PDB file of C-alpha atoms and ligand atoms in Angstrom:
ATOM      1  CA  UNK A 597     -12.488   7.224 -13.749  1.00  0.00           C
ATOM      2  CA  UNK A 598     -11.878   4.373 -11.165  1.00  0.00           C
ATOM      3  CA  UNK A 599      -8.843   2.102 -11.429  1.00  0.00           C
ATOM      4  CA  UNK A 600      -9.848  -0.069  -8.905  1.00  0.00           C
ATOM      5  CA  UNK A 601     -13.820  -1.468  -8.420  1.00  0.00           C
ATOM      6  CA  UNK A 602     -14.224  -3.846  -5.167  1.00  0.00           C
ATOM      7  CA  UNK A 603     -17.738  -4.549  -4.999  1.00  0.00           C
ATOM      8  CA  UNK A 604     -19.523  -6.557  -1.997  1.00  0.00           C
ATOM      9  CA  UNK A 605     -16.564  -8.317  -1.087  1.00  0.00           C
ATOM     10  CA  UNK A 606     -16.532 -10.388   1.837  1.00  0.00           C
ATOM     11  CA  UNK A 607     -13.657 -12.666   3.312  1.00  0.00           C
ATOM     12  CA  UNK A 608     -14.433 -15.351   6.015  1.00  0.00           C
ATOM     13  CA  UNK A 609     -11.619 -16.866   7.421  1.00  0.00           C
ATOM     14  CA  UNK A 610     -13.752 -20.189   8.981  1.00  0.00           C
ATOM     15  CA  UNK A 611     -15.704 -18.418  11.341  1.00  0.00           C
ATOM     16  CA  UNK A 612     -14.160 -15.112  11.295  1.00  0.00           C
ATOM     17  CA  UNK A 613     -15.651 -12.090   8.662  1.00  0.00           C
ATOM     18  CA  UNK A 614     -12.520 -10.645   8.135  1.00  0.00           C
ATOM     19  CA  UNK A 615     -14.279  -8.624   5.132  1.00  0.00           C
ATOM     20  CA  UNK A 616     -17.967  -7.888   4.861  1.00  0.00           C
ATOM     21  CA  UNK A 617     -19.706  -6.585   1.649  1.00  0.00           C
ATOM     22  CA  UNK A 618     -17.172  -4.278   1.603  1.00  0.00           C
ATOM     23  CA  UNK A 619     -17.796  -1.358  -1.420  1.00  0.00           C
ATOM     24  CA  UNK A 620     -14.534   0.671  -2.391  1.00  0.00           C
ATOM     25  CA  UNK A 621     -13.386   2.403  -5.687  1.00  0.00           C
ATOM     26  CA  UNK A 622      -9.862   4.053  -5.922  1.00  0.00           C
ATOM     27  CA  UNK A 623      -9.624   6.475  -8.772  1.00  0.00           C
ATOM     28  CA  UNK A 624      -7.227   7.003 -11.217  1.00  0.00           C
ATOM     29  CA  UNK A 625      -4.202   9.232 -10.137  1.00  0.00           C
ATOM     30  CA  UNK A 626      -5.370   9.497  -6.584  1.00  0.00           C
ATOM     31  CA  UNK A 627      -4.030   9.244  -3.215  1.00  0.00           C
ATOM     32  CA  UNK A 628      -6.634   6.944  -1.320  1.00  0.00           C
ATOM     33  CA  UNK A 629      -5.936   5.993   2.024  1.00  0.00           C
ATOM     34  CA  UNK A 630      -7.844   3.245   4.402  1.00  0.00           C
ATOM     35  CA  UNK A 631      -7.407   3.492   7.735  1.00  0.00           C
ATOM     36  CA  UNK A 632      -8.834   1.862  11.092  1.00  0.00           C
ATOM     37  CA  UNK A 633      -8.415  -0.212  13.917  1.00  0.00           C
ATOM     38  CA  UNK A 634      -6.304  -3.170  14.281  1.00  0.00           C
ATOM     39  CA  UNK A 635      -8.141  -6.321  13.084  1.00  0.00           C
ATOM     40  CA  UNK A 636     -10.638  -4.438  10.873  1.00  0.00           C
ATOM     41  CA  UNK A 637      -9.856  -6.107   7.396  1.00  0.00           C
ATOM     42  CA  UNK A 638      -7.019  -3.194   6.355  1.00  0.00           C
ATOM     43  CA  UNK A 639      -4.335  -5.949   5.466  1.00  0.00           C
ATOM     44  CA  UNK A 640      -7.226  -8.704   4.067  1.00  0.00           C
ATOM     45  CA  UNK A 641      -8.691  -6.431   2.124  1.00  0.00           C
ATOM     46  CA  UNK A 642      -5.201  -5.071   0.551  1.00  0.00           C
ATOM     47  CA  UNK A 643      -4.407  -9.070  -0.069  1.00  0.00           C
ATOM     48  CA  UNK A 644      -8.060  -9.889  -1.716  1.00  0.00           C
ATOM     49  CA  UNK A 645      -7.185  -6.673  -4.229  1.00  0.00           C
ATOM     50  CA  UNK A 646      -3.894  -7.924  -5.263  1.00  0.00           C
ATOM     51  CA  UNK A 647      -4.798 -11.907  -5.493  1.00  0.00           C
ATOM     52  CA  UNK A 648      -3.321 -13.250  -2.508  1.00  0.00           C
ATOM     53  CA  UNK A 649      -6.785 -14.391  -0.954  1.00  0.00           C
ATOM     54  CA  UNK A 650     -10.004 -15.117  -3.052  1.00  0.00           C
ATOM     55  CA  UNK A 651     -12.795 -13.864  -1.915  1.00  0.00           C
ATOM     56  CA  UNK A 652     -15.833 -15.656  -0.543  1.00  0.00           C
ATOM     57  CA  UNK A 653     -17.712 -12.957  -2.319  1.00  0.00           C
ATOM     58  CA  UNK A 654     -17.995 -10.328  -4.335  1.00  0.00           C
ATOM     59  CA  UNK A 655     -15.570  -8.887  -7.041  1.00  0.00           C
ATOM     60  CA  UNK A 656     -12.849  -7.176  -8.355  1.00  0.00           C
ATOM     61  CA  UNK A 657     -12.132  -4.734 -11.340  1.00  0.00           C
ATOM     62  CA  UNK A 658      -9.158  -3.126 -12.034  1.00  0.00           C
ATOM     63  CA  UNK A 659      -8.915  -0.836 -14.782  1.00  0.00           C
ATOM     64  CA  UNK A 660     -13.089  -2.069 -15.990  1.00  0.00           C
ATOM     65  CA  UNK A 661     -11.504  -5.480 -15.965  1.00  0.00           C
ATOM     66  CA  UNK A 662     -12.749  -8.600 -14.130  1.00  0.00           C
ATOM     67  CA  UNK A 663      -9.722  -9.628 -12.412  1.00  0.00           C
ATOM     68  CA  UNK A 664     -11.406 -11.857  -9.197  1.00  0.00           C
ATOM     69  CA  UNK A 665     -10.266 -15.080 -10.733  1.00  0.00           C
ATOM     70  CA  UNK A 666      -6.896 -14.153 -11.616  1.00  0.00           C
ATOM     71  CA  UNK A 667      -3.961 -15.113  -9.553  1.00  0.00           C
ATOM     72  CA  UNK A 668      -1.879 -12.491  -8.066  1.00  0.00           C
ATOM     73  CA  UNK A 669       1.169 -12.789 -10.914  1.00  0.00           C
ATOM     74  CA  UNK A 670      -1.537 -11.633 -13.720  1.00  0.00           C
ATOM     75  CA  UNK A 671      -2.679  -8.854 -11.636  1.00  0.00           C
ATOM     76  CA  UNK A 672       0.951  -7.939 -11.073  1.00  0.00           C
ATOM     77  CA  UNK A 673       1.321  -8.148 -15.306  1.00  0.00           C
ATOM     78  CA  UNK A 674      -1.971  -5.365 -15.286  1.00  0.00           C
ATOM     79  CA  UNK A 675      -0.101  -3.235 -12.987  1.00  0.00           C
ATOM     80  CA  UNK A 676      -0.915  -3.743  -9.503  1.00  0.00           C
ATOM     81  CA  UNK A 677       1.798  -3.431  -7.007  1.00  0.00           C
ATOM     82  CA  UNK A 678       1.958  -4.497  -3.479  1.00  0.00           C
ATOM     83  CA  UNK A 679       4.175  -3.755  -0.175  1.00  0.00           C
ATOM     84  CA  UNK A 680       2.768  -5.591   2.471  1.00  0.00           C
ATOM     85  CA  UNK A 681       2.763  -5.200   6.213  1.00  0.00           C
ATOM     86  CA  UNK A 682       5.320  -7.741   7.121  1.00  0.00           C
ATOM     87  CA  UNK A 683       9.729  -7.193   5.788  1.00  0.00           C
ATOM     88  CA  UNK A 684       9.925  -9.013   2.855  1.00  0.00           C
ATOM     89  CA  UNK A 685      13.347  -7.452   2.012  1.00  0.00           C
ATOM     90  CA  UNK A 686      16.319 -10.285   1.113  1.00  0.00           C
ATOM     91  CA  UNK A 687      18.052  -9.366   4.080  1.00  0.00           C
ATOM     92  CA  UNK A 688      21.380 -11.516   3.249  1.00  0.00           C
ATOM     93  CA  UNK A 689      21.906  -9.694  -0.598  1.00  0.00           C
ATOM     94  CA  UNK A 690      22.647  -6.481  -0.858  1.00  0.00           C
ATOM     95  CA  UNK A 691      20.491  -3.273  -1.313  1.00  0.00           C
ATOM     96  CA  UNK A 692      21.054  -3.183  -5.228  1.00  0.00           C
ATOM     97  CA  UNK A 693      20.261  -7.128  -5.707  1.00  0.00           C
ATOM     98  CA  UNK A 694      17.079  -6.432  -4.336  1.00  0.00           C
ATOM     99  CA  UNK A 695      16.085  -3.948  -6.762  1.00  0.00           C
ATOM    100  CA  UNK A 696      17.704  -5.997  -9.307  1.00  0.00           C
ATOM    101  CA  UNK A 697      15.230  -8.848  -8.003  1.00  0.00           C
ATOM    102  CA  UNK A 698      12.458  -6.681  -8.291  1.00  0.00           C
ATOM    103  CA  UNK A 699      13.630  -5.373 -11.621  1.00  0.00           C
ATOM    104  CA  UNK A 700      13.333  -8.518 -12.765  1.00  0.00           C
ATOM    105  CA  UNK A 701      12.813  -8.966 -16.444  1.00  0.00           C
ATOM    106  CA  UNK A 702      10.892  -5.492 -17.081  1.00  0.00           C
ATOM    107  CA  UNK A 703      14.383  -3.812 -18.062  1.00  0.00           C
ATOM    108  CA  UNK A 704      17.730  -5.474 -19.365  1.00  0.00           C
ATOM    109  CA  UNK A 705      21.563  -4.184 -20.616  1.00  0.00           C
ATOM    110  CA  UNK A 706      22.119  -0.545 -19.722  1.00  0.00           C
ATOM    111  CA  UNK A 707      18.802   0.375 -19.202  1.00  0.00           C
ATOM    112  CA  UNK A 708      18.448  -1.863 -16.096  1.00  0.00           C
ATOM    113  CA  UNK A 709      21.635  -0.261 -14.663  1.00  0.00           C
ATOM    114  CA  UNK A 710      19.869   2.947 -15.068  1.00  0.00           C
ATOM    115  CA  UNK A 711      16.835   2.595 -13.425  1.00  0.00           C
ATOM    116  CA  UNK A 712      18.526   0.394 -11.079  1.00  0.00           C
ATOM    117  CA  UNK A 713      20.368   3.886 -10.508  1.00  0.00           C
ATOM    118  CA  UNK A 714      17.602   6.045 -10.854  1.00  0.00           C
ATOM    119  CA  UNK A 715      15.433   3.562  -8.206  1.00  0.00           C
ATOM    120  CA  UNK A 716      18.178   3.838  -5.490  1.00  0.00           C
ATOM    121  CA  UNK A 717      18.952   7.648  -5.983  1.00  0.00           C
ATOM    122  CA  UNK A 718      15.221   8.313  -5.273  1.00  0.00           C
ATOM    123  CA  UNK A 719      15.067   6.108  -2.501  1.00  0.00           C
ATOM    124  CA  UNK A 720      18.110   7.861  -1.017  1.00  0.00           C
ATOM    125  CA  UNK A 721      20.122   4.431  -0.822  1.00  0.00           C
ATOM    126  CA  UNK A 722      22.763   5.031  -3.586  1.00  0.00           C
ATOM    127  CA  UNK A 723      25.397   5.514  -0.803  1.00  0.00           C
ATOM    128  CA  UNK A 724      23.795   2.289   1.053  1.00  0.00           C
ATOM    129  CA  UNK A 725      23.518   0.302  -2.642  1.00  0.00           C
ATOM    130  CA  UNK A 726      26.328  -2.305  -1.593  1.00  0.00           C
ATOM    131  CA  UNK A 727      25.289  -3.098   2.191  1.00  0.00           C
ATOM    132  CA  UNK A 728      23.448  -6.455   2.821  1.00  0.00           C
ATOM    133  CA  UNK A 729      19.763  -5.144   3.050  1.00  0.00           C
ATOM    134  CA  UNK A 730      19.561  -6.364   6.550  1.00  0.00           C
ATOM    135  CA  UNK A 731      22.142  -4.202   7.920  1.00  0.00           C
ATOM    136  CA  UNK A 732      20.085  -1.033   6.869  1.00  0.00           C
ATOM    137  CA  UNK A 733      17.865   0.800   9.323  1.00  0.00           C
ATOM    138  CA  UNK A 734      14.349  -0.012   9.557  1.00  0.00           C
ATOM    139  CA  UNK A 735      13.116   2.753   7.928  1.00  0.00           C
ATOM    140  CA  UNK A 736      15.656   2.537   5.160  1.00  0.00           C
ATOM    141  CA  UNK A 737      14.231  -1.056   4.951  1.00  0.00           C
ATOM    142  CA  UNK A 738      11.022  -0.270   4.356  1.00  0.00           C
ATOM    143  CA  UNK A 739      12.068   2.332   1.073  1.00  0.00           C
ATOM    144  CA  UNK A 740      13.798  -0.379   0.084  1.00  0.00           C
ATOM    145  CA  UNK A 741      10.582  -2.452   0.195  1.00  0.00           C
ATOM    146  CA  UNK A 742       9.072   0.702  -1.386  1.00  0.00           C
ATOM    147  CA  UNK A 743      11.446   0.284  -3.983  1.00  0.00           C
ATOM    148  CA  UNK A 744      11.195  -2.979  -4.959  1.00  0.00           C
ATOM    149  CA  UNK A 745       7.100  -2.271  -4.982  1.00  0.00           C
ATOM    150  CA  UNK A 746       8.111   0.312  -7.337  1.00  0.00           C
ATOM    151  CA  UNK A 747      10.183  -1.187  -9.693  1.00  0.00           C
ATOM    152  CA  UNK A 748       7.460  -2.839 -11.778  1.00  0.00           C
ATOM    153  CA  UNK A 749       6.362   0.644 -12.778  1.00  0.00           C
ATOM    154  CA  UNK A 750       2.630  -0.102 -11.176  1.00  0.00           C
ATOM    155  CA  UNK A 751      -0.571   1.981 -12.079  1.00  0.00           C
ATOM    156  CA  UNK A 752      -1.744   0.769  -8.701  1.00  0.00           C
ATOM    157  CA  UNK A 753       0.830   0.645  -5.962  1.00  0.00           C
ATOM    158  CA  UNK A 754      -0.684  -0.626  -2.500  1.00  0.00           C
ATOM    159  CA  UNK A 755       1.521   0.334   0.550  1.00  0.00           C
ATOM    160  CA  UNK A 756       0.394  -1.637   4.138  1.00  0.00           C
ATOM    161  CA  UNK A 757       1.749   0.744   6.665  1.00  0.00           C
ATOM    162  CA  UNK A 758       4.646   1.758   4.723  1.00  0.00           C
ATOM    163  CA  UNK A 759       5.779   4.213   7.689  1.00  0.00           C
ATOM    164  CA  UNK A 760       5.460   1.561  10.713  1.00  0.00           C
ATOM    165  CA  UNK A 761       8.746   1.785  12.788  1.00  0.00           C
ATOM    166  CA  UNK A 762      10.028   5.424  11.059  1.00  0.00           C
ATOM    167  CA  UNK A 763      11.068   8.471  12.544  1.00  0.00           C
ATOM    168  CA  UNK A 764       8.951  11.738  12.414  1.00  0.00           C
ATOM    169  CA  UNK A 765      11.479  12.667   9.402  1.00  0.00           C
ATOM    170  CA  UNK A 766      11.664   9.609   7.924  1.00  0.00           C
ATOM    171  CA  UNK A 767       7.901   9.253   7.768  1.00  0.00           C
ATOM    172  CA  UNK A 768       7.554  13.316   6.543  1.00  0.00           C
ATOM    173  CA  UNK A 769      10.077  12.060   3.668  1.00  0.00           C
ATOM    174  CA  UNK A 770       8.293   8.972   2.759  1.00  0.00           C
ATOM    175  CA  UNK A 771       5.211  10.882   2.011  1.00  0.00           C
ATOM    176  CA  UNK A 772       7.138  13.334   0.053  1.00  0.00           C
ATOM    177  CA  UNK A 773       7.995  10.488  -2.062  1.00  0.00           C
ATOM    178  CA  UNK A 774       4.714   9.260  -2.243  1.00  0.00           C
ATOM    179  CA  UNK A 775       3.365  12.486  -3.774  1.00  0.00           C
ATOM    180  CA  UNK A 776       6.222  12.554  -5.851  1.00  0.00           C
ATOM    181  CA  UNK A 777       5.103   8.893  -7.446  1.00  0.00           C
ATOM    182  CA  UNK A 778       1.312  10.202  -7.334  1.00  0.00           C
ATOM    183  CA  UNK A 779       2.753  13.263  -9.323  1.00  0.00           C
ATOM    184  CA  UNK A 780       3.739  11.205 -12.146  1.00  0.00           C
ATOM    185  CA  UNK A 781      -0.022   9.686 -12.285  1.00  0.00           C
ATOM    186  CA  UNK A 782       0.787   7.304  -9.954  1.00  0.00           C
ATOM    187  CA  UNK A 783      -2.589   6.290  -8.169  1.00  0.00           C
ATOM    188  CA  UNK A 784      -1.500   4.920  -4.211  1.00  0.00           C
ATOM    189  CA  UNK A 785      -3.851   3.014  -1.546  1.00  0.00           C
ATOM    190  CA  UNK A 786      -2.148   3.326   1.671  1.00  0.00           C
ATOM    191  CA  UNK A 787      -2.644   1.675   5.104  1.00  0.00           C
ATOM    192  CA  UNK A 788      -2.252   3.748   7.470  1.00  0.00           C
ATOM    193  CA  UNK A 789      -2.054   5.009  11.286  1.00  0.00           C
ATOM    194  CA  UNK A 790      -0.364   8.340  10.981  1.00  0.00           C
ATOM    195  CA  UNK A 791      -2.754  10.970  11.513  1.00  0.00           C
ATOM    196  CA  UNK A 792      -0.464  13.490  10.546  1.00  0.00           C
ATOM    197  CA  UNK A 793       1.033  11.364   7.484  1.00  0.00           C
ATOM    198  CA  UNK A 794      -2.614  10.586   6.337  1.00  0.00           C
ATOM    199  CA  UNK A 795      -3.082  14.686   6.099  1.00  0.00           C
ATOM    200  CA  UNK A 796       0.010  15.022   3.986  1.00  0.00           C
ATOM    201  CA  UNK A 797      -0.366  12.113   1.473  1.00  0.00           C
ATOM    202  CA  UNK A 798      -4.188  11.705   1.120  1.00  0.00           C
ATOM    203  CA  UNK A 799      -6.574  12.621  -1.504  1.00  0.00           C
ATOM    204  CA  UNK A 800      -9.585  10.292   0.013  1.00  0.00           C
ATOM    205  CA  UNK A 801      -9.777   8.409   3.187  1.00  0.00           C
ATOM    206  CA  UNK A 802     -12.051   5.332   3.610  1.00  0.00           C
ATOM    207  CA  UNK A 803     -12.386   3.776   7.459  1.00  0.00           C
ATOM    208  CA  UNK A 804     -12.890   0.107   7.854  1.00  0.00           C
ATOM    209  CA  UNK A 805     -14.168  -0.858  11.116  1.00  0.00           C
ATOM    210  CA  UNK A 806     -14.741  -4.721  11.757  1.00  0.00           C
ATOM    211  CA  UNK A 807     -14.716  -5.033   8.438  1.00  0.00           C
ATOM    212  CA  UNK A 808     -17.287  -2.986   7.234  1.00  0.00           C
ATOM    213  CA  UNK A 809     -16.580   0.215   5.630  1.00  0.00           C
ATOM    214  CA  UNK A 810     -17.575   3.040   8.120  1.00  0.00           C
ATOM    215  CA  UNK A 811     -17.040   6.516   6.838  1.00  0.00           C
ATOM    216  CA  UNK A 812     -15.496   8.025   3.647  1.00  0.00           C
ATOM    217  CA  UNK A 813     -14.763  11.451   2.864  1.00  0.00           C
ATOM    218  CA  UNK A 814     -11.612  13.845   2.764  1.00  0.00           C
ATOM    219  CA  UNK A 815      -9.568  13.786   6.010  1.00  0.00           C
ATOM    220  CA  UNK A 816     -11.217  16.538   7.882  1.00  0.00           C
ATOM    221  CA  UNK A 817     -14.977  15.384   7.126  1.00  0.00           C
ATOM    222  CA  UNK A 818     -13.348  11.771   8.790  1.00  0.00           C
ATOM    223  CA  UNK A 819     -12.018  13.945  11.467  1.00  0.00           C
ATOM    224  CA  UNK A 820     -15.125  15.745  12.744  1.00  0.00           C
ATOM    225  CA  UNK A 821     -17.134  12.367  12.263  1.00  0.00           C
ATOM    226  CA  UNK A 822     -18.177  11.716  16.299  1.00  0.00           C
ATOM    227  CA  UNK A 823     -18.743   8.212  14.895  1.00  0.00           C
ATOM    228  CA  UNK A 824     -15.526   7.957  13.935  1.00  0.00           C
ATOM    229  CA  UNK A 825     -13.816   9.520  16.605  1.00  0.00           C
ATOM    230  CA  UNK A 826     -15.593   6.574  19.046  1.00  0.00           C
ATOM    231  CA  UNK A 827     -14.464   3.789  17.291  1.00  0.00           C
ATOM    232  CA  UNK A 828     -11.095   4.502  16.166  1.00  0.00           C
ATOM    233  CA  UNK A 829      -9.245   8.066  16.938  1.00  0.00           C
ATOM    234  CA  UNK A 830     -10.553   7.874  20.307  1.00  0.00           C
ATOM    235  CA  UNK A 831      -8.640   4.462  21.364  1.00  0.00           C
ATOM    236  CA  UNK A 832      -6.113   5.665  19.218  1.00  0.00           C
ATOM    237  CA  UNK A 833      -5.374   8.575  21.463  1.00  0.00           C
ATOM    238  CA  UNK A 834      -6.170   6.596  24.490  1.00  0.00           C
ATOM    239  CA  UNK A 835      -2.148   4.900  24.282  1.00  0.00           C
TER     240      UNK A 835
HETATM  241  P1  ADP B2186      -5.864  -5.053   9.930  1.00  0.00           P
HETATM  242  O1  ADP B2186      -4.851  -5.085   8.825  1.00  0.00           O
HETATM  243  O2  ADP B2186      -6.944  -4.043   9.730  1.00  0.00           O
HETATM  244  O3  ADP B2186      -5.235  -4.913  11.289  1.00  0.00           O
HETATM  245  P2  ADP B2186      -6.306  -7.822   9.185  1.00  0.00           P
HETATM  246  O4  ADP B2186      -6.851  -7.760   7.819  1.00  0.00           O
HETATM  247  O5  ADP B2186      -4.877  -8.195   9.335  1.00  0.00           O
HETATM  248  O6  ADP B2186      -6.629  -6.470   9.956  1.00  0.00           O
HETATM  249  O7  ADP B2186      -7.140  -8.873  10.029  1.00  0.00           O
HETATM  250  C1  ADP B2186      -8.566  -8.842  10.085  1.00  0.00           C
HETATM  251  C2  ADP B2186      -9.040 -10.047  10.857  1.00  0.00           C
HETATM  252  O8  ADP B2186      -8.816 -11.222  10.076  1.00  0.00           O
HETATM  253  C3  ADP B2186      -8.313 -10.271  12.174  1.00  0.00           C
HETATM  254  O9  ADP B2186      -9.242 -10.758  13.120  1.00  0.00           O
HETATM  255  C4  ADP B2186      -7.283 -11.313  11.814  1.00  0.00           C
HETATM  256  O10 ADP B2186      -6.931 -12.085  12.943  1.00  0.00           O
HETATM  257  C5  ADP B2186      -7.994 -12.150  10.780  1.00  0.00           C
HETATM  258  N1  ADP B2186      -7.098 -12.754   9.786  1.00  0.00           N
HETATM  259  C6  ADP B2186      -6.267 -12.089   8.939  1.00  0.00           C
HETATM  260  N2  ADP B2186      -5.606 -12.951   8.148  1.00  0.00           N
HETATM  261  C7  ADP B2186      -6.015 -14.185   8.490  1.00  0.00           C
HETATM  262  C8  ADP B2186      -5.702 -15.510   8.047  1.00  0.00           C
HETATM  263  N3  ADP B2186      -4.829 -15.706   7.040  1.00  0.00           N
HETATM  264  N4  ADP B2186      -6.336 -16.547   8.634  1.00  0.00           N
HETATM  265  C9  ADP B2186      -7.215 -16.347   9.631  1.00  0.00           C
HETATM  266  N5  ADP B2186      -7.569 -15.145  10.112  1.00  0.00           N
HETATM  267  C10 ADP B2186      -6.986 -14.068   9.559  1.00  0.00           C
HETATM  268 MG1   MG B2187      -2.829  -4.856   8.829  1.00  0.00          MG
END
């Protein structure tokens, strides 16, 4: 069954195709991941599936539902989830605010302090719970971010390069905890660059190239795609 419908979607930014009659369905309890150059759509299309952009056109269904016309707060209520490319961590409150934040009003009393709990023990920040979120690492910033993502409980959690600026371990554990999520029914769209990541996490991989979709398949029918290899692992392993 698919969770998540995008049909023809295109997004012009003035002159710019960003997105073009893009096709994509993410099924339920898989790990999908979208990969691709830099510039081909990866972060616009993420945005136009959560409700941050509207589409010029095409549309959206999540879960058999219509949801192009809603804003991004109802999508959020249906059980999308979003961490996008750019820190959006509060950097001045500390680590357990920010789940707390993210909490919001899903949870209250003791049950909030558990899952609070329970959110920052699978995270691995419980010892790090009381430092301002800004003096954390990078990486620990971005499972924070994960964390926060996480806290609304999604069906659909969307991760834009999740692993950018982490350490071969750090990254290793990050998918871990992906699979881990994805375990529990969990279905994940990820953007990412990680060859080596994508193999551990995904399910599906779909390859956007100037905003088209390219190729889809599993990761080694991608892999021994010549096409493929041309326009993106190729200048990949070029730097
Ligand atoms: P990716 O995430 O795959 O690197 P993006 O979706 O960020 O690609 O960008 C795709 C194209 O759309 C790029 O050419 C980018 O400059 C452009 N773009 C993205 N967001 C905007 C915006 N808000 N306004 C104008 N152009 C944008
Ligand atoms: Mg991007």
């Amino acid at each position: 069954m698919s969770l998540v419908e995008v049909k023809g979607v295109t997004k012009r930014f003035g002159g710019l195709t960003a997105v073009s009659d893009v096709d994509l369905t993410v099924k339920a309890g898989e790990v999908h991941c979208l990969i691709g150059p830099n510039g081909a759509g990866k972060s616009t299309l993420f945005k136009l599936i959560v409700g941050l952009f509207p589409p010029s056109a095409g549309s959206i269904l999540f879960d058999q539902v219509d949801v192009t016309a809603e804003r991004p707060f109802a999508r959020v209520q249906r059980g999308m989830s979003i961490k996008m490319q750019a820190p959006s961590v509060f950097k001045e409150l500390p680590v357990r605010q920010n789940i707390q934040i993210a909490l919001q009003d899903r949870v209250s009393g003791a049950e909030r302090a558990a899952e609070e709990q329970r959110l920052l023990e699978l995270l691995g920040l419980a010892a790090d719970a009381g430092k301002m979120a800004g003096a954390l690492s990078h990486g620990q910033q971005q499972w924070l971010e994960i964390g926060m993502a996480l806290a609304l409980r999604p069906q659909l959690l969307l991760l834009d390069e999740p692993t950018a600026g982490m350490s071969p371990e750090e990254t290793y554990k990050t998918g871990e905890l992906i699979k881990s999520f994805n375990a529990e029914g969990m279905t994940v769209l990820v953007v990412e660059h990680d060859m080596a990541f994508v193999r551990q996490i995904a399910q599906r991989v779909t390859v956007l190239h100037l905003g088209k979709i390219f190729a889809r398949g599993s990761l080694d029918e991608i892999l021994n795609d010549e096409q493929v290899a041309e326009i993106y692992l190729g200048k990949t392993h070029a730097h």
